[in-house]
Structure formats: C-alpha cells, structure tokens
Amino acid sequence: MSFLYPRTIAITRPVENLAVGIQPYSGVQQATETPIVSGIPASVQAASGSARPRGGDLPASPPAPIQWNIFIPRGKVAKDVIQDRDIVTDDLGDRYQVSAAYWNSMGWKLLTIRLEAH
C-alpha cells in the first residue's frame, strides 16, 4: 500500500453457465467465482453519480447507481488479465463489477458498479 494506492483488492471471474433449458439462479455468486489475482494495491474512487432517477422523471424513482473508478498501478496486474464483468473485492469487503477495463501506460483504470451487499 502507498499514499496513492491505499487499498488492497482481489479480482475474481464469475463462472459462465453455458447450459440450456431451465437452470437454477445464475447471477453473480461469490462461491462460484474463479480467483484471478489478489493482494493488489489500488485506489477506489467514486466516479460519478446521477441525481436523475433511472425510472424517468418520477419523484419516487431510485437514483442511478454510482460508478466507481478503481486504479491499479502499472506492473501490478499484466495487460489483458482483467476483463469486463470481472468482480473486484476490496479490503473493506465491498464488491464491484467491472463494466469497462482500460489499461494504459499508468496501469489499469476500471470503471465499476458496486454490487449490493447480501
């Protein structure tokens, strides 16, 4: 950990269910995820949120979810390792799903949505 990357994260990948027909629940389940990397320094920052309800202009509609940027320094996770829809779990136990994984000369920038706690 460092001043710029004060958090620690792990990344897992949900197992794809390729079966057809009637199947049990196949959403994101922590118990069925494959570990990709762990013990990675990161910076987790709120990226944006919208006060606009996602259901339109109804006053009681819930707000759109807040997006989170997760930055990983160069050299900690190789290029092409992290994929969209991977799951990031931070040192506080919060879980995020990657909606866009971007690698550049500074390292990784992951645009994520925080998953609801169970």
CSV table of N, CA and C in Angstrom, one decimal:
chain,number,residue,atom,x,y,z
A,1,MET,N,0.8,-1.2,0.0
A,1,MET,CA,0.0,0.0,0.0
A,1,MET,C,0.9,1.2,0.0
A,2,SER,N,0.3,2.3,-0.5
A,2,SER,CA,1.0,3.6,-0.6
A,2,SER,C,0.0,4.7,-0.4
A,3,PHE,N,0.6,5.9,-0.4
A,3,PHE,CA,-0.3,7.1,-0.4
A,3,PHE,C,-1.3,7.2,-1.6
A,4,LEU,N,-0.8,6.9,-2.8
A,4,LEU,CA,-1.6,6.9,-4.0
A,4,LEU,C,-2.5,5.7,-4.1
A,5,TYR,N,-2.1,4.6,-3.6
A,5,TYR,CA,-2.9,3.3,-3.7
A,5,TYR,C,-3.0,2.7,-2.3
A,6,PRO,N,-3.9,3.3,-1.5
A,6,PRO,CA,-4.1,2.9,-0.1
A,6,PRO,C,-4.9,1.7,0.2
A,7,ARG,N,-5.5,1.1,-0.9
A,7,ARG,CA,-6.4,0.0,-0.7
A,7,ARG,C,-5.8,-1.3,-1.3
A,8,THR,N,-6.4,-2.4,-0.9
A,8,THR,CA,-5.9,-3.7,-1.4
A,8,THR,C,-7.2,-4.4,-2.0
A,9,ILE,N,-7.0,-5.0,-3.2
A,9,ILE,CA,-8.1,-5.6,-3.9
A,9,ILE,C,-7.8,-7.0,-4.3
A,10,ALA,N,-8.8,-7.8,-4.6
A,10,ALA,CA,-8.7,-9.1,-5.3
A,10,ALA,C,-9.7,-9.1,-6.4
A,11,ILE,N,-9.3,-9.8,-7.5
A,11,ILE,CA,-10.2,-9.9,-8.6
A,11,ILE,C,-10.6,-11.3,-8.9
A,12,THR,N,-11.8,-11.6,-9.1
A,12,THR,CA,-12.3,-12.9,-9.4
A,12,THR,C,-13.2,-12.8,-10.7
A,13,ARG,N,-13.4,-14.0,-11.3
A,13,ARG,CA,-14.2,-14.0,-12.5
A,13,ARG,C,-15.4,-15.0,-12.3
A,14,PRO,N,-16.6,-14.5,-12.6
A,14,PRO,CA,-17.8,-15.4,-12.5
A,14,PRO,C,-17.7,-16.5,-13.5
A,15,VAL,N,-18.1,-17.7,-13.1
A,15,VAL,CA,-18.2,-18.8,-13.9
A,15,VAL,C,-19.4,-18.7,-14.9
A,16,GLU,N,-19.1,-18.9,-16.2
A,16,GLU,CA,-20.2,-18.8,-17.1
A,16,GLU,C,-21.0,-20.1,-17.1
A,17,ASN,N,-22.3,-20.0,-17.1
A,17,ASN,CA,-23.2,-21.2,-17.2
A,17,ASN,C,-23.6,-21.3,-18.7
A,18,LEU,N,-23.1,-22.3,-19.4
A,18,LEU,CA,-23.4,-22.4,-20.8
A,18,LEU,C,-24.5,-23.4,-21.1
A,19,ALA,N,-25.2,-23.9,-20.0
A,19,ALA,CA,-26.2,-24.9,-20.1
A,19,ALA,C,-27.5,-24.2,-20.7
A,20,VAL,N,-28.3,-25.0,-21.3
A,20,VAL,CA,-29.6,-24.5,-21.9
A,20,VAL,C,-30.8,-25.1,-21.1
A,21,GLY,N,-31.9,-24.5,-21.3
A,21,GLY,CA,-33.1,-25.0,-20.6
A,21,GLY,C,-33.3,-24.4,-19.2
A,22,ILE,N,-34.1,-25.0,-18.4
A,22,ILE,CA,-34.4,-24.4,-17.1
A,22,ILE,C,-33.2,-24.7,-16.2
A,23,GLN,N,-32.6,-23.6,-15.6
A,23,GLN,CA,-31.4,-23.7,-14.8
A,23,GLN,C,-31.7,-23.0,-13.5
A,24,PRO,N,-30.9,-23.3,-12.5
A,24,PRO,CA,-31.1,-22.5,-11.2
A,24,PRO,C,-30.5,-21.1,-11.4
A,25,TYR,N,-30.6,-20.3,-10.4
A,25,TYR,CA,-30.1,-18.9,-10.4
A,25,TYR,C,-28.7,-18.9,-10.9
A,26,SER,N,-28.4,-18.0,-11.9
A,26,SER,CA,-27.1,-18.0,-12.4
A,26,SER,C,-26.5,-16.6,-12.4
A,27,GLY,N,-26.9,-15.8,-11.5
A,27,GLY,CA,-26.3,-14.4,-11.3
A,27,GLY,C,-24.9,-14.6,-10.6
A,28,VAL,N,-24.4,-13.4,-10.2
A,28,VAL,CA,-23.1,-13.4,-9.6
A,28,VAL,C,-23.1,-14.0,-8.3
A,29,GLN,N,-22.4,-15.1,-8.1
A,29,GLN,CA,-22.3,-15.8,-6.8
A,29,GLN,C,-20.8,-16.0,-6.4
A,30,GLN,N,-20.5,-15.4,-5.3
A,30,GLN,CA,-19.1,-15.4,-4.8
A,30,GLN,C,-18.5,-16.8,-4.7
A,31,ALA,N,-19.3,-17.7,-4.3
A,31,ALA,CA,-18.8,-19.1,-4.1
A,31,ALA,C,-18.4,-19.8,-5.4
A,32,THR,N,-18.9,-19.3,-6.5
A,32,THR,CA,-18.6,-20.0,-7.8
A,32,THR,C,-17.6,-19.2,-8.7
A,33,GLU,N,-17.0,-18.1,-8.1
A,33,GLU,CA,-16.1,-17.3,-8.9
A,33,GLU,C,-14.6,-17.9,-8.9
A,34,THR,N,-13.9,-17.7,-10.0
A,34,THR,CA,-12.6,-18.1,-10.1
A,34,THR,C,-11.6,-17.0,-9.7
A,35,PRO,N,-10.7,-17.2,-8.8
A,35,PRO,CA,-9.7,-16.2,-8.5
A,35,PRO,C,-8.8,-15.9,-9.6
A,36,ILE,N,-8.5,-14.6,-9.8
A,36,ILE,CA,-7.6,-14.1,-10.9
A,36,ILE,C,-6.4,-13.6,-10.3
A,37,VAL,N,-6.5,-12.6,-9.4
A,37,VAL,CA,-5.3,-12.0,-8.7
A,37,VAL,C,-5.8,-11.5,-7.4
A,38,SER,N,-4.9,-11.4,-6.4
A,38,SER,CA,-5.2,-10.9,-5.1
A,38,SER,C,-4.0,-10.1,-4.5
A,39,GLY,N,-4.3,-9.4,-3.4
A,39,GLY,CA,-3.2,-8.6,-2.8
A,39,GLY,C,-2.7,-7.5,-3.6
A,40,ILE,N,-3.6,-6.9,-4.5
A,40,ILE,CA,-3.2,-5.9,-5.4
A,40,ILE,C,-3.4,-4.5,-4.8
A,41,PRO,N,-2.4,-3.6,-4.8
A,41,PRO,CA,-2.7,-2.2,-4.3
A,41,PRO,C,-3.6,-1.5,-5.3
A,42,ALA,N,-4.5,-0.6,-4.8
A,42,ALA,CA,-5.4,0.1,-5.7
A,42,ALA,C,-5.9,1.4,-5.0
A,43,SER,N,-6.5,2.2,-5.8
A,43,SER,CA,-7.2,3.4,-5.3
A,43,SER,C,-8.7,3.2,-5.8
A,44,VAL,N,-9.6,3.3,-4.9
A,44,VAL,CA,-11.0,3.2,-5.2
A,44,VAL,C,-11.7,4.6,-5.0
A,45,GLN,N,-12.2,5.1,-6.0
A,45,GLN,CA,-12.8,6.5,-6.0
A,45,GLN,C,-14.2,6.5,-6.6
A,46,ALA,N,-15.1,7.2,-6.0
A,46,ALA,CA,-16.4,7.5,-6.6
A,46,ALA,C,-16.2,8.3,-7.9
A,47,ALA,N,-16.7,7.8,-9.0
A,47,ALA,CA,-16.5,8.5,-10.3
A,47,ALA,C,-17.6,9.4,-10.6
A,48,SER,N,-18.8,8.9,-10.5
A,48,SER,CA,-20.0,9.8,-10.9
A,48,SER,C,-21.2,9.2,-10.4
A,49,GLY,N,-22.2,10.0,-10.2
A,49,GLY,CA,-23.5,9.6,-9.8
A,49,GLY,C,-24.5,10.5,-10.5
A,50,SER,N,-25.7,10.0,-10.5
A,50,SER,CA,-26.7,10.9,-11.2
A,50,SER,C,-27.8,11.1,-10.2
A,51,ALA,N,-28.2,12.3,-10.0
A,51,ALA,CA,-29.4,12.6,-9.2
A,51,ALA,C,-30.6,12.3,-9.9
A,52,ARG,N,-30.5,12.1,-11.2
A,52,ARG,CA,-31.7,11.8,-12.0
A,52,ARG,C,-32.1,10.4,-11.8
A,53,PRO,N,-33.4,10.2,-11.5
A,53,PRO,CA,-33.9,8.8,-11.3
A,53,PRO,C,-33.7,8.0,-12.6
A,54,ARG,N,-33.4,6.7,-12.5
A,54,ARG,CA,-33.3,5.9,-13.6
A,54,ARG,C,-34.7,5.5,-14.2
A,55,GLY,N,-35.7,5.7,-13.5
A,55,GLY,CA,-37.1,5.3,-13.9
A,55,GLY,C,-37.8,6.4,-14.6
A,56,GLY,N,-37.1,7.5,-15.0
A,56,GLY,CA,-37.7,8.6,-15.6
A,56,GLY,C,-37.7,9.8,-14.7
A,57,ASP,N,-38.8,10.6,-14.8
A,57,ASP,CA,-38.9,11.8,-14.0
A,57,ASP,C,-39.8,11.7,-12.8
A,58,LEU,N,-40.1,10.4,-12.4
A,58,LEU,CA,-41.0,10.3,-11.3
A,58,LEU,C,-40.2,10.6,-10.0
A,59,PRO,N,-40.8,11.3,-9.1
A,59,PRO,CA,-40.1,11.7,-7.8
A,59,PRO,C,-39.7,10.6,-7.0
A,60,ALA,N,-40.4,9.5,-7.0
A,60,ALA,CA,-40.1,8.3,-6.1
A,60,ALA,C,-39.1,7.3,-6.8
A,61,SER,N,-38.7,7.6,-8.0
A,61,SER,CA,-37.8,6.6,-8.7
A,61,SER,C,-36.5,6.7,-8.0
A,62,PRO,N,-35.8,5.5,-8.0
A,62,PRO,CA,-34.5,5.5,-7.4
A,62,PRO,C,-33.4,6.2,-8.2
A,63,PRO,N,-32.4,6.7,-7.6
A,63,PRO,CA,-31.3,7.3,-8.4
A,63,PRO,C,-30.5,6.3,-9.2
A,64,ALA,N,-29.9,6.7,-10.2
A,64,ALA,CA,-29.0,5.8,-11.0
A,64,ALA,C,-27.8,5.4,-10.1
A,65,PRO,N,-27.3,4.2,-10.3
A,65,PRO,CA,-26.1,3.8,-9.4
A,65,PRO,C,-24.9,4.6,-9.6
A,66,ILE,N,-24.2,4.8,-8.5
A,66,ILE,CA,-22.9,5.5,-8.6
A,66,ILE,C,-21.8,4.6,-9.3
A,67,GLN,N,-21.1,5.2,-10.1
A,67,GLN,CA,-20.0,4.5,-10.8
A,67,GLN,C,-18.7,4.7,-9.9
A,68,TRP,N,-17.8,3.7,-9.9
A,68,TRP,CA,-16.6,3.8,-9.1
A,68,TRP,C,-15.4,3.6,-10.1
A,69,ASN,N,-14.4,4.4,-9.9
A,69,ASN,CA,-13.1,4.1,-10.6
A,69,ASN,C,-12.2,3.4,-9.7
A,70,ILE,N,-11.6,2.4,-10.2
A,70,ILE,CA,-10.6,1.6,-9.4
A,70,ILE,C,-9.3,1.7,-10.3
A,71,PHE,N,-8.3,2.3,-9.7
A,71,PHE,CA,-7.0,2.5,-10.3
A,71,PHE,C,-6.0,1.5,-9.8
A,72,ILE,N,-5.2,0.8,-10.6
A,72,ILE,CA,-4.2,-0.2,-10.2
A,72,ILE,C,-2.9,0.3,-10.9
A,73,PRO,N,-1.8,0.4,-10.1
A,73,PRO,CA,-0.6,0.9,-10.7
A,73,PRO,C,0.0,-0.1,-11.7
A,74,ARG,N,0.7,0.5,-12.7
A,74,ARG,CA,1.4,-0.3,-13.7
A,74,ARG,C,2.3,-1.3,-13.0
A,75,GLY,N,2.4,-2.5,-13.6
A,75,GLY,CA,3.3,-3.6,-13.1
A,75,GLY,C,2.7,-4.5,-12.1
A,76,LYS,N,1.5,-4.1,-11.6
A,76,LYS,CA,0.9,-5.0,-10.5
A,76,LYS,C,0.0,-6.0,-11.1
A,77,VAL,N,-0.7,-5.8,-12.3
A,77,VAL,CA,-1.5,-6.7,-13.0
A,77,VAL,C,-1.2,-6.5,-14.5
A,78,ALA,N,-0.8,-7.6,-15.1
A,78,ALA,CA,-0.4,-7.5,-16.6
A,78,ALA,C,-1.6,-7.1,-17.4
A,79,LYS,N,-1.2,-6.5,-18.6
A,79,LYS,CA,-2.2,-6.2,-19.6
A,79,LYS,C,-3.0,-7.4,-20.0
A,80,ASP,N,-4.3,-7.2,-20.3
A,80,ASP,CA,-5.2,-8.2,-20.8
A,80,ASP,C,-5.6,-9.3,-19.7
A,81,VAL,N,-5.2,-9.1,-18.5
A,81,VAL,CA,-5.6,-10.0,-17.4
A,81,VAL,C,-7.1,-9.7,-17.0
A,82,ILE,N,-7.4,-8.5,-16.8
A,82,ILE,CA,-8.7,-8.1,-16.2
A,82,ILE,C,-9.6,-7.9,-17.4
A,83,GLN,N,-10.9,-8.4,-17.2
A,83,GLN,CA,-11.9,-8.4,-18.3
A,83,GLN,C,-13.1,-7.7,-17.8
A,84,ASP,N,-13.9,-7.2,-18.7
A,84,ASP,CA,-15.3,-6.7,-18.3
A,84,ASP,C,-16.0,-7.8,-17.7
A,85,ARG,N,-16.8,-7.5,-16.7
A,85,ARG,CA,-17.7,-8.3,-15.9
A,85,ARG,C,-16.9,-9.1,-14.8
A,86,ASP,N,-15.6,-8.9,-14.7
A,86,ASP,CA,-14.9,-9.4,-13.5
A,86,ASP,C,-15.4,-8.8,-12.3
A,87,ILE,N,-15.1,-9.4,-11.1
A,87,ILE,CA,-15.6,-8.9,-9.8
A,87,ILE,C,-14.3,-8.4,-9.0
A,88,VAL,N,-14.4,-7.2,-8.5
A,88,VAL,CA,-13.3,-6.7,-7.6
A,88,VAL,C,-13.9,-6.7,-6.2
A,89,THR,N,-13.1,-7.2,-5.3
A,89,THR,CA,-13.5,-7.2,-3.9
A,89,THR,C,-12.4,-6.4,-3.1
A,90,ASP,N,-12.7,-5.4,-2.4
A,90,ASP,CA,-11.7,-4.6,-1.7
A,90,ASP,C,-11.5,-5.0,-0.3
A,91,ASP,N,-10.6,-4.4,0.4
A,91,ASP,CA,-10.2,-4.8,1.7
A,91,ASP,C,-11.3,-4.5,2.8
A,92,LEU,N,-12.3,-3.7,2.4
A,92,LEU,CA,-13.4,-3.5,3.3
A,92,LEU,C,-14.6,-4.5,3.0
A,93,GLY,N,-14.4,-5.4,2.1
A,93,GLY,CA,-15.4,-6.3,1.7
A,93,GLY,C,-16.4,-5.9,0.7
A,94,ASP,N,-16.3,-4.7,0.2
A,94,ASP,CA,-17.2,-4.2,-0.8
A,94,ASP,C,-16.8,-4.9,-2.2
A,95,ARG,N,-17.9,-5.2,-2.9
A,95,ARG,CA,-17.7,-5.8,-4.2
A,95,ARG,C,-18.2,-5.0,-5.4
A,96,TYR,N,-17.4,-5.0,-6.4
A,96,TYR,CA,-17.7,-4.1,-7.6
A,96,TYR,C,-17.6,-5.0,-8.9
A,97,GLN,N,-18.5,-4.7,-9.8
A,97,GLN,CA,-18.4,-5.4,-11.1
A,97,GLN,C,-17.9,-4.5,-12.1
A,98,VAL,N,-16.9,-5.0,-12.9
A,98,VAL,CA,-16.2,-4.2,-13.9
A,98,VAL,C,-17.1,-4.0,-15.1
A,99,SER,N,-17.4,-2.8,-15.4
A,99,SER,CA,-18.2,-2.5,-16.7
A,99,SER,C,-17.2,-2.1,-17.8
A,100,ALA,N,-16.1,-1.6,-17.5
A,100,ALA,CA,-15.1,-1.3,-18.5
A,100,ALA,C,-13.7,-1.3,-17.9
A,101,ALA,N,-12.8,-2.2,-18.5
A,101,ALA,CA,-11.4,-2.3,-18.0
A,101,ALA,C,-10.5,-1.7,-19.1
A,102,TYR,N,-9.7,-0.7,-18.6
A,102,TYR,CA,-8.9,0.0,-19.5
A,102,TYR,C,-7.5,0.0,-19.0
A,103,TRP,N,-6.5,-0.4,-19.8
A,103,TRP,CA,-5.1,-0.4,-19.5
A,103,TRP,C,-4.4,0.6,-20.3
A,104,ASN,N,-3.5,1.4,-19.6
A,104,ASN,CA,-2.7,2.4,-20.3
A,104,ASN,C,-1.3,2.4,-19.7
A,105,SER,N,-0.5,3.4,-20.1
A,105,SER,CA,0.9,3.4,-19.6
A,105,SER,C,1.0,3.6,-18.1
A,106,MET,N,0.0,4.1,-17.4
A,106,MET,CA,0.0,4.3,-16.0
A,106,MET,C,-0.5,3.1,-15.2
A,107,GLY,N,-1.1,2.1,-15.9
A,107,GLY,CA,-1.7,0.9,-15.2
A,107,GLY,C,-3.1,0.7,-15.7
A,108,TRP,N,-3.9,0.2,-14.7
A,108,TRP,CA,-5.3,-0.1,-15.0
A,108,TRP,C,-6.2,1.0,-14.5
A,109,LYS,N,-7.3,1.3,-15.3
A,109,LYS,CA,-8.5,2.0,-14.8
A,109,LYS,C,-9.7,1.2,-15.0
A,110,LEU,N,-10.4,0.8,-13.9
A,110,LEU,CA,-11.6,0.0,-14.0
A,110,LEU,C,-12.8,0.9,-13.7
A,111,LEU,N,-13.7,0.9,-14.6
A,111,LEU,CA,-15.0,1.6,-14.3
A,111,LEU,C,-15.9,0.5,-13.8
A,112,THR,N,-16.4,0.7,-12.6
A,112,THR,CA,-17.2,-0.3,-12.0
A,112,THR,C,-18.5,0.2,-11.4
A,113,ILE,N,-19.4,-0.8,-11.1
A,113,ILE,CA,-20.6,-0.5,-10.3
A,113,ILE,C,-20.5,-1.4,-9.0
A,114,ARG,N,-20.8,-0.8,-7.9
A,114,ARG,CA,-20.7,-1.5,-6.6
A,114,ARG,C,-21.9,-2.4,-6.5
A,115,LEU,N,-21.7,-3.7,-6.2
A,115,LEU,CA,-22.7,-4.7,-6.1
A,115,LEU,C,-23.4,-4.5,-4.7
A,116,GLU,N,-24.6,-4.9,-4.6
A,116,GLU,CA,-25.4,-4.8,-3.3
A,116,GLU,C,-24.8,-5.9,-2.4
A,117,ALA,N,-24.7,-5.5,-1.1
A,117,ALA,CA,-24.3,-6.5,-0.1
A,117,ALA,C,-25.5,-7.4,0.2
A,118,HIS,N,-25.1,-8.6,0.5
A,118,HIS,CA,-26.2,-9.6,0.8
A,118,HIS,C,-26.3,-9.8,2.3
